[in-house]
mmCIF file of N, CA and C in Angstrom:
data_model
loop_
_atom_site.group_PDB
_atom_site.id
_atom_site.type_symbol
_atom_site.label_atom_id
_atom_site.label_comp_id
_atom_site.label_asym_id
_atom_site.label_seq_id
_atom_site.Cartn_x
_atom_site.Cartn_y
_atom_site.Cartn_z
ATOM 1 N N MET A 144 92.999 25.075 118.347
ATOM 2 C CA MET A 144 94.324 25.476 119.191
ATOM 3 C C MET A 144 93.454 26.401 120.449
ATOM 4 N N ASN A 145 93.493 25.847 121.377
ATOM 5 C CA ASN A 145 92.603 26.861 122.581
ATOM 6 C C ASN A 145 93.315 27.580 123.253
ATOM 7 N N LEU A 146 93.035 28.623 123.800
ATOM 8 C CA LEU A 146 93.687 29.762 124.348
ATOM 9 C C LEU A 146 94.905 29.755 125.175
ATOM 10 N N PRO A 147 94.979 28.711 126.110
ATOM 11 C CA PRO A 147 96.063 28.177 127.036
ATOM 12 C C PRO A 147 97.437 27.757 126.306
ATOM 13 N N MET A 148 96.491 26.941 124.966
ATOM 14 C CA MET A 148 97.905 26.502 124.189
ATOM 15 C C MET A 148 98.696 27.493 123.541
ATOM 16 N N LEU A 149 97.653 28.672 122.816
ATOM 17 C CA LEU A 149 97.732 30.011 122.315
ATOM 18 C C LEU A 149 99.283 30.410 123.177
ATOM 19 N N GLN A 150 98.714 31.000 124.064
ATOM 20 C CA GLN A 150 99.870 31.428 125.192
ATOM 21 C C GLN A 150 100.860 30.730 125.374
ATOM 22 N N ASP A 151 100.981 29.308 125.751
ATOM 23 C CA ASP A 151 102.292 28.696 126.057
ATOM 24 C C ASP A 151 103.169 28.756 124.257
ATOM 25 N N LEU A 152 102.247 28.692 123.557
ATOM 26 C CA LEU A 152 102.947 28.696 122.050
ATOM 27 C C LEU A 152 103.681 30.297 122.226
ATOM 28 N N ALA A 153 103.095 31.144 122.209
ATOM 29 C CA ALA A 153 103.838 32.673 122.333
ATOM 30 C C ALA A 153 104.959 32.502 123.148
ATOM 31 N N VAL A 154 104.807 32.080 124.537
ATOM 32 C CA VAL A 154 105.749 32.312 125.682
ATOM 33 C C VAL A 154 107.232 31.296 124.889
ATOM 34 N N MET A 155 106.814 30.395 124.188
ATOM 35 C CA MET A 155 107.719 29.805 123.730
ATOM 36 C C MET A 155 108.944 30.008 122.657
ATOM 37 N N LEU A 156 107.868 30.679 121.310
ATOM 38 C CA LEU A 156 108.089 31.647 120.592
ATOM 39 C C LEU A 156 109.274 33.086 121.036
ATOM 40 N N ASP A 157 109.032 33.287 122.529
ATOM 41 C CA ASP A 157 109.725 34.801 122.843
ATOM 42 C C ASP A 157 111.176 34.086 123.027
ATOM 43 N N GLN A 158 111.261 32.928 123.188
ATOM 44 C CA GLN A 158 112.381 32.471 123.590
ATOM 45 C C GLN A 158 113.635 32.808 122.356
ATOM 46 N N GLU A 159 115.064 32.815 123.081
ATOM 47 C CA GLU A 159 116.192 32.885 122.394
ATOM 48 C C GLU A 159 116.254 31.740 121.096
ATOM 49 N N ASN A 160 116.650 32.301 119.953
ATOM 50 C CA ASN A 160 116.416 31.209 119.398
ATOM 51 C C ASN A 160 117.557 30.138 119.238
ATOM 52 N N PRO A 161 118.630 30.484 119.611
ATOM 53 C CA PRO A 161 119.875 29.380 119.626
ATOM 54 C C PRO A 161 119.441 28.435 120.845
ATOM 55 N N ASP A 162 118.909 28.974 122.074
ATOM 56 C CA ASP A 162 118.411 28.227 123.219
ATOM 57 C C ASP A 162 117.420 27.479 122.832
ATOM 58 N N LEU A 163 116.410 27.700 122.078
ATOM 59 C CA LEU A 163 115.109 26.845 121.739
ATOM 60 C C LEU A 163 115.608 26.014 120.875
ATOM 61 N N PHE A 164 116.409 26.179 119.712
ATOM 62 C CA PHE A 164 117.001 24.798 118.836
ATOM 63 C C PHE A 164 117.179 24.064 119.842
ATOM 64 N N LYS A 165 118.396 24.476 120.812
ATOM 65 C CA LYS A 165 118.843 22.905 121.419
ATOM 66 C C LYS A 165 118.056 22.512 122.269
ATOM 67 N N TRP A 166 117.318 23.317 122.874
ATOM 68 C CA TRP A 166 116.205 22.276 123.612
ATOM 69 C C TRP A 166 115.314 21.396 122.928
ATOM 70 N N LEU A 167 114.989 22.143 121.653
ATOM 71 C CA LEU A 167 114.185 21.223 121.111
ATOM 72 C C LEU A 167 114.621 19.914 119.988
ATOM 73 N N THR A 168 115.882 20.247 119.900
ATOM 74 C CA THR A 168 116.874 19.386 119.365
ATOM 75 C C THR A 168 117.276 18.044 120.206
ATOM 76 N N GLY A 169 117.437 18.548 121.355
ATOM 77 C CA GLY A 169 117.713 17.629 122.473
ATOM 78 C C GLY A 169 119.389 17.822 122.962
ATOM 79 N N GLN A 170 119.936 19.098 122.281
ATOM 80 C CA GLN A 170 121.064 19.145 122.479
ATOM 81 C C GLN A 170 121.287 19.514 123.989
ATOM 82 N N LEU A 171 120.626 20.315 124.687
ATOM 83 C CA LEU A 171 120.848 20.537 126.324
ATOM 84 C C LEU A 171 119.272 20.623 126.724
ATOM 85 N N PRO A 172 119.196 19.968 128.018
ATOM 86 C CA PRO A 172 117.678 20.038 128.587
ATOM 87 C C PRO A 172 117.221 21.362 128.676
ATOM 88 N N PRO A 173 115.976 21.388 128.725
ATOM 89 C CA PRO A 173 115.063 22.604 128.653
ATOM 90 C C PRO A 173 115.132 23.618 130.056
ATOM 91 N N SER A 174 114.685 24.409 129.788
ATOM 92 C CA SER A 174 114.604 25.428 130.934
ATOM 93 C C SER A 174 113.524 24.653 131.830
ATOM 94 N N GLU A 175 113.428 24.997 132.815
ATOM 95 C CA GLU A 175 111.961 24.979 134.025
ATOM 96 C C GLU A 175 110.841 25.712 132.967
ATOM 97 N N LEU A 176 110.906 26.593 132.709
ATOM 98 C CA LEU A 176 110.033 27.428 131.802
ATOM 99 C C LEU A 176 109.718 26.464 130.805
ATOM 100 N N MET A 177 110.246 25.906 129.924
ATOM 101 C CA MET A 177 110.038 24.995 128.653
ATOM 102 C C MET A 177 109.631 23.860 128.779
ATOM 103 N N ALA A 178 110.401 23.538 130.051
ATOM 104 C CA ALA A 178 109.883 22.014 130.260
ATOM 105 C C ALA A 178 108.398 21.555 130.667
ATOM 106 N N SER A 179 108.120 22.801 131.174
ATOM 107 C CA SER A 179 106.034 22.676 131.737
ATOM 108 C C SER A 179 105.228 23.327 130.789
ATOM 109 N N ASN A 180 106.182 23.655 129.499
ATOM 110 C CA ASN A 180 104.775 24.460 128.303
ATOM 111 C C ASN A 180 104.832 23.536 127.786
ATOM 112 N N MET A 181 103.089 23.563 127.523
ATOM 113 C CA MET A 181 102.667 22.272 126.884
ATOM 114 C C MET A 181 103.161 22.645 125.478
ATOM 115 N N ALA A 182 102.920 23.615 124.729
ATOM 116 C CA ALA A 182 103.526 23.908 123.284
ATOM 117 C C ALA A 182 104.693 23.269 123.063
ATOM 118 N N PHE A 183 105.756 23.389 123.959
ATOM 119 C CA PHE A 183 107.119 23.010 124.069
ATOM 120 C C PHE A 183 107.111 21.563 123.688
ATOM 121 N N LYS A 184 106.620 20.880 124.602
ATOM 122 C CA LYS A 184 106.164 19.448 124.769
ATOM 123 C C LYS A 184 105.788 18.867 123.594
ATOM 124 N N VAL A 185 104.652 19.427 122.673
ATOM 125 C CA VAL A 185 103.715 19.101 121.634
ATOM 126 C C VAL A 185 105.049 19.343 120.365
ATOM 127 N N CYS A 186 105.816 20.512 120.541
ATOM 128 C CA CYS A 186 106.635 20.401 119.342
ATOM 129 C C CYS A 186 107.707 19.430 119.184
ATOM 130 N N SER A 187 108.390 19.076 120.869
ATOM 131 C CA SER A 187 109.573 18.752 120.726
ATOM 132 C C SER A 187 109.480 17.402 120.672
ATOM 133 N N LEU A 188 108.428 16.836 121.112
ATOM 134 C CA LEU A 188 108.219 15.085 121.325
ATOM 135 C C LEU A 188 108.474 14.295 119.563
ATOM 136 N N PRO A 189 107.382 15.224 118.648
ATOM 137 C CA PRO A 189 107.708 14.335 117.496
ATOM 138 C C PRO A 189 109.271 14.737 116.625
ATOM 139 N N LEU A 190 109.689 15.561 117.197
ATOM 140 C CA LEU A 190 110.974 15.936 116.544
ATOM 141 C C LEU A 190 112.148 15.236 116.957
ATOM 142 N N LEU A 191 111.837 15.102 118.468
ATOM 143 C CA LEU A 191 113.024 14.220 119.073
ATOM 144 C C LEU A 191 112.956 12.686 118.638
ATOM 145 N N GLN A 192 111.565 12.241 118.366
ATOM 146 C CA GLN A 192 111.397 11.092 117.862
ATOM 147 C C GLN A 192 112.047 10.784 116.485
ATOM 148 N N LEU A 193 111.995 11.811 115.215
ATOM 149 C CA LEU A 193 112.635 11.804 114.300
ATOM 150 C C LEU A 193 114.056 11.776 114.313
ATOM 151 N N LEU A 194 114.626 12.842 115.350
ATOM 152 C CA LEU A 194 116.172 12.637 115.303
ATOM 153 C C LEU A 194 116.343 11.421 115.503
ATOM 154 N N SER A 195 115.579 10.558 116.707
ATOM 155 C CA SER A 195 116.283 9.509 117.055
ATOM 156 C C SER A 195 116.250 8.418 116.218
ATOM 157 N N LEU A 196 115.597 8.394 115.382
ATOM 158 C CA LEU A 196 115.387 7.508 114.080
ATOM 159 C C LEU A 196 116.960 7.660 113.061
ATOM 160 N N HIS A 197 117.165 8.707 112.868
ATOM 161 C CA HIS A 197 118.505 8.866 112.331
ATOM 162 C C HIS A 197 119.832 9.257 113.350
ATOM 163 N N ASP A 198 119.807 8.748 114.321
ATOM 164 C CA ASP A 198 120.874 9.061 115.241
ATOM 165 C C ASP A 198 121.562 7.804 115.364
ATOM 166 N N ASN A 199 123.170 8.677 114.836
ATOM 167 C CA ASN A 199 124.161 7.676 114.648
ATOM 168 C C ASN A 199 125.271 8.022 115.832
ATOM 169 N N GLN A 200 124.934 7.182 116.707
ATOM 170 C CA GLN A 200 126.443 7.254 118.037
ATOM 171 C C GLN A 200 127.792 7.743 117.446
ATOM 172 N N ILE A 201 128.369 6.890 116.964
ATOM 173 C CA ILE A 201 129.777 7.499 116.067
ATOM 174 C C ILE A 201 129.891 8.892 115.721
ATOM 175 N N THR A 202 129.016 9.644 115.464
ATOM 176 C CA THR A 202 128.845 11.136 114.806
ATOM 177 C C THR A 202 129.157 11.871 116.375
ATOM 178 N N HIS A 203 129.029 11.316 117.386
ATOM 179 C CA HIS A 203 128.522 11.927 118.769
ATOM 180 C C HIS A 203 130.109 12.297 119.073
ATOM 181 N N LEU A 204 130.141 13.381 119.834
ATOM 182 C CA LEU A 204 131.740 13.742 120.403
ATOM 183 C C LEU A 204 131.784 13.137 121.773
ATOM 184 N N PRO A 205 132.857 12.716 121.953
ATOM 185 C CA PRO A 205 132.879 12.433 123.533
ATOM 186 C C PRO A 205 132.528 13.564 124.415
ATOM 187 N N GLU A 206 131.979 13.117 125.683
ATOM 188 C CA GLU A 206 131.687 14.099 126.620
ATOM 189 C C GLU A 206 132.699 15.061 127.041
ATOM 190 N N ALA A 207 134.198 14.771 127.052
ATOM 191 C CA ALA A 207 135.697 15.661 127.150
ATOM 192 C C ALA A 207 135.589 16.400 126.097
ATOM 193 N N VAL A 208 135.534 16.187 125.037
ATOM 194 C CA VAL A 208 135.824 16.961 123.780
ATOM 195 C C VAL A 208 134.276 18.068 123.590
ATOM 196 N N ALA A 209 133.285 17.357 123.917
ATOM 197 C CA ALA A 209 132.122 18.398 123.753
ATOM 198 C C ALA A 209 132.253 19.260 124.841
ATOM 199 N N THR A 210 132.807 19.488 125.557
ATOM 200 C CA THR A 210 132.861 20.234 126.628
ATOM 201 C C THR A 210 133.927 21.324 126.359
ATOM 202 N N LEU A 211 134.663 21.642 125.177
ATOM 203 C CA LEU A 211 135.735 22.388 124.735
ATOM 204 C C LEU A 211 134.982 23.348 124.174
ATOM 205 N N PRO A 212 135.638 24.688 123.961
ATOM 206 C CA PRO A 212 135.039 25.475 123.373
ATOM 207 C C PRO A 212 134.874 25.495 121.456
ATOM 208 N N SER A 213 133.707 25.509 121.187
ATOM 209 C CA SER A 213 133.330 25.641 119.797
ATOM 210 C C SER A 213 134.998 25.790 118.856
ATOM 211 N N LEU A 214 135.908 26.561 119.047
ATOM 212 C CA LEU A 214 136.552 27.169 118.397
ATOM 213 C C LEU A 214 137.601 26.000 118.465
ATOM 214 N N ILE A 215 137.796 25.363 119.387
ATOM 215 C CA ILE A 215 139.053 24.319 119.617
ATOM 216 C C ILE A 215 138.368 23.064 118.912
ATOM 217 N N THR A 216 137.143 22.633 119.072
ATOM 218 C CA THR A 216 136.424 21.783 118.379
ATOM 219 C C THR A 216 136.638 21.702 116.620
ATOM 220 N N LEU A 217 136.062 23.109 116.453
ATOM 221 C CA LEU A 217 136.249 23.502 114.740
ATOM 222 C C LEU A 217 138.103 23.220 114.231
ATOM 223 N N ASP A 218 138.802 23.809 115.231
ATOM 224 C CA ASP A 218 140.183 23.518 114.718
ATOM 225 C C ASP A 218 140.634 22.143 114.587
ATOM 226 N N LEU A 219 140.130 21.253 115.942
ATOM 227 C CA LEU A 219 140.475 19.982 115.571
ATOM 228 C C LEU A 219 139.955 19.228 114.454
ATOM 229 N N GLN A 220 138.917 19.769 113.737
ATOM 230 C CA GLN A 220 138.405 18.913 112.702
ATOM 231 C C GLN A 220 138.835 19.580 111.565
ATOM 232 N N PHE A 221 139.375 20.472 111.322
ATOM 233 C CA PHE A 221 140.081 21.198 110.226
ATOM 234 C C PHE A 221 141.704 20.862 110.006
ATOM 235 N N ASN A 222 142.304 20.640 111.074
ATOM 236 C CA ASN A 222 143.563 20.469 111.322
ATOM 237 C C ASN A 222 143.983 18.701 112.076
ATOM 238 N N PRO A 223 143.512 17.925 111.457
ATOM 239 C CA PRO A 223 143.953 16.600 112.077
ATOM 240 C C PRO A 223 145.174 16.610 112.511
ATOM 241 N N LEU A 224 146.080 17.428 111.726
ATOM 242 C CA LEU A 224 147.804 17.066 112.295
ATOM 243 C C LEU A 224 148.112 17.634 113.188
ATOM 244 N N ARG A 225 147.210 18.483 113.690
ATOM 245 C CA ARG A 225 147.791 19.613 114.416
ATOM 246 C C ARG A 225 148.331 18.787 115.926
ATOM 247 N N GLN A 226 149.480 19.551 116.146
ATOM 248 C CA GLN A 226 149.925 18.682 117.694
ATOM 249 C C GLN A 226 149.173 19.231 118.679
ATOM 250 N N LEU A 227 148.233 18.092 119.232
ATOM 251 C CA LEU A 227 147.595 18.319 120.707
ATOM 252 C C LEU A 227 148.061 17.578 121.915
ATOM 253 N N PRO A 228 147.743 18.411 123.247
ATOM 254 C CA PRO A 228 147.835 17.939 124.135
ATOM 255 C C PRO A 228 147.835 16.338 124.218
ATOM 256 N N ASP A 229 148.537 15.767 124.943
ATOM 257 C CA ASP A 229 148.128 13.969 125.037
ATOM 258 C C ASP A 229 146.734 13.545 125.678
ATOM 259 N N SER A 230 146.155 14.480 126.555
ATOM 260 C CA SER A 230 145.008 13.925 127.063
ATOM 261 C C SER A 230 143.853 14.171 126.004
ATOM 262 N N LEU A 231 143.845 15.242 124.946
ATOM 263 C CA LEU A 231 142.873 15.593 123.782
ATOM 264 C C LEU A 231 143.610 14.421 122.917
ATOM 265 N N MET A 232 144.624 14.223 122.731
ATOM 266 C CA MET A 232 145.133 13.155 121.623
ATOM 267 C C MET A 232 144.221 11.626 121.884
ATOM 268 N N ALA A 233 144.045 11.431 123.358
ATOM 269 C CA ALA A 233 144.353 10.030 123.785
ATOM 270 C C ALA A 233 142.435 10.408 123.096
ATOM 271 N N VAL A 234 141.503 11.320 123.647
ATOM 272 C CA VAL A 234 140.182 11.339 123.165
ATOM 273 C C VAL A 234 139.767 10.970 121.999
ATOM 274 N N ARG A 235 140.460 11.756 121.179
ATOM 275 C CA ARG A 235 140.875 11.655 119.437
ATOM 276 C C ARG A 235 141.008 10.188 119.176
ATOM 277 N N LYS A 236 141.991 9.504 119.907
ATOM 278 C CA LYS A 236 142.381 8.309 118.930
ATOM 279 C C LYS A 236 141.297 7.274 119.489
ATOM 280 N N THR A 237 140.858 7.481 120.597
ATOM 281 C CA THR A 237 139.713 6.750 120.888
ATOM 282 C C THR A 237 138.347 6.662 120.256
ATOM 283 N N THR A 238 137.857 8.134 119.851
ATOM 284 C CA THR A 238 136.936 8.287 119.187
ATOM 285 C C THR A 238 137.469 7.777 117.672
ATOM 286 N N LEU A 239 138.429 7.861 117.291
ATOM 287 C CA LEU A 239 138.934 7.456 115.703
ATOM 288 C C LEU A 239 138.448 5.659 115.824
ATOM 289 N N GLN A 240 139.126 4.883 116.955
ATOM 290 C CA GLN A 240 139.012 3.561 116.901
ATOM 291 C C GLN A 240 137.767 3.256 116.920
ATOM 292 N N ASP A 241 137.020 3.910 117.466
ATOM 293 C CA ASP A 241 135.558 3.560 117.614
ATOM 294 C C ASP A 241 134.967 3.533 116.302
ATOM 295 N N HIS A 242 135.088 4.949 115.700
ATOM 296 C CA HIS A 242 134.816 4.844 114.265
ATOM 297 C C HIS A 242 135.161 4.039 113.513
ATOM 298 N N ASN A 243 136.479 3.499 113.760
ATOM 299 C CA ASN A 243 136.682 2.735 112.164
ATOM 300 C C ASN A 243 136.118 0.895 112.810
ATOM 301 N N ARG A 244 135.749 0.654 113.652
ATOM 302 C CA ARG A 244 135.092 -0.668 114.216
ATOM 303 C C ARG A 244 133.531 -0.612 113.761
ATOM 304 N N ALA A 245 133.200 0.519 113.543
ATOM 305 C CA ALA A 245 131.783 0.370 113.065
ATOM 306 C C ALA A 245 131.660 0.394 111.946
#
């Protein structure tokens, strides 16, 4: 590993852990600094390829639900009989129907 790559690795490891994890796993697009960081590219490409092999679209939340605060999302998972607003209920029914078709 050459000096510029070591410097890029040091910059990558200085990032906040939750952000770095989400960038490496493709949950969020990387910041401009990380997108141009060679060490980040070297680390993220094999990881994203591995994750794509085991990716199951059924397990993905719909875009509308994914933007809700995480506490609401967790509440929906653990309280399936909870009364929900009609807009959320429609999203949930669609998700369940898609899941049952697979």
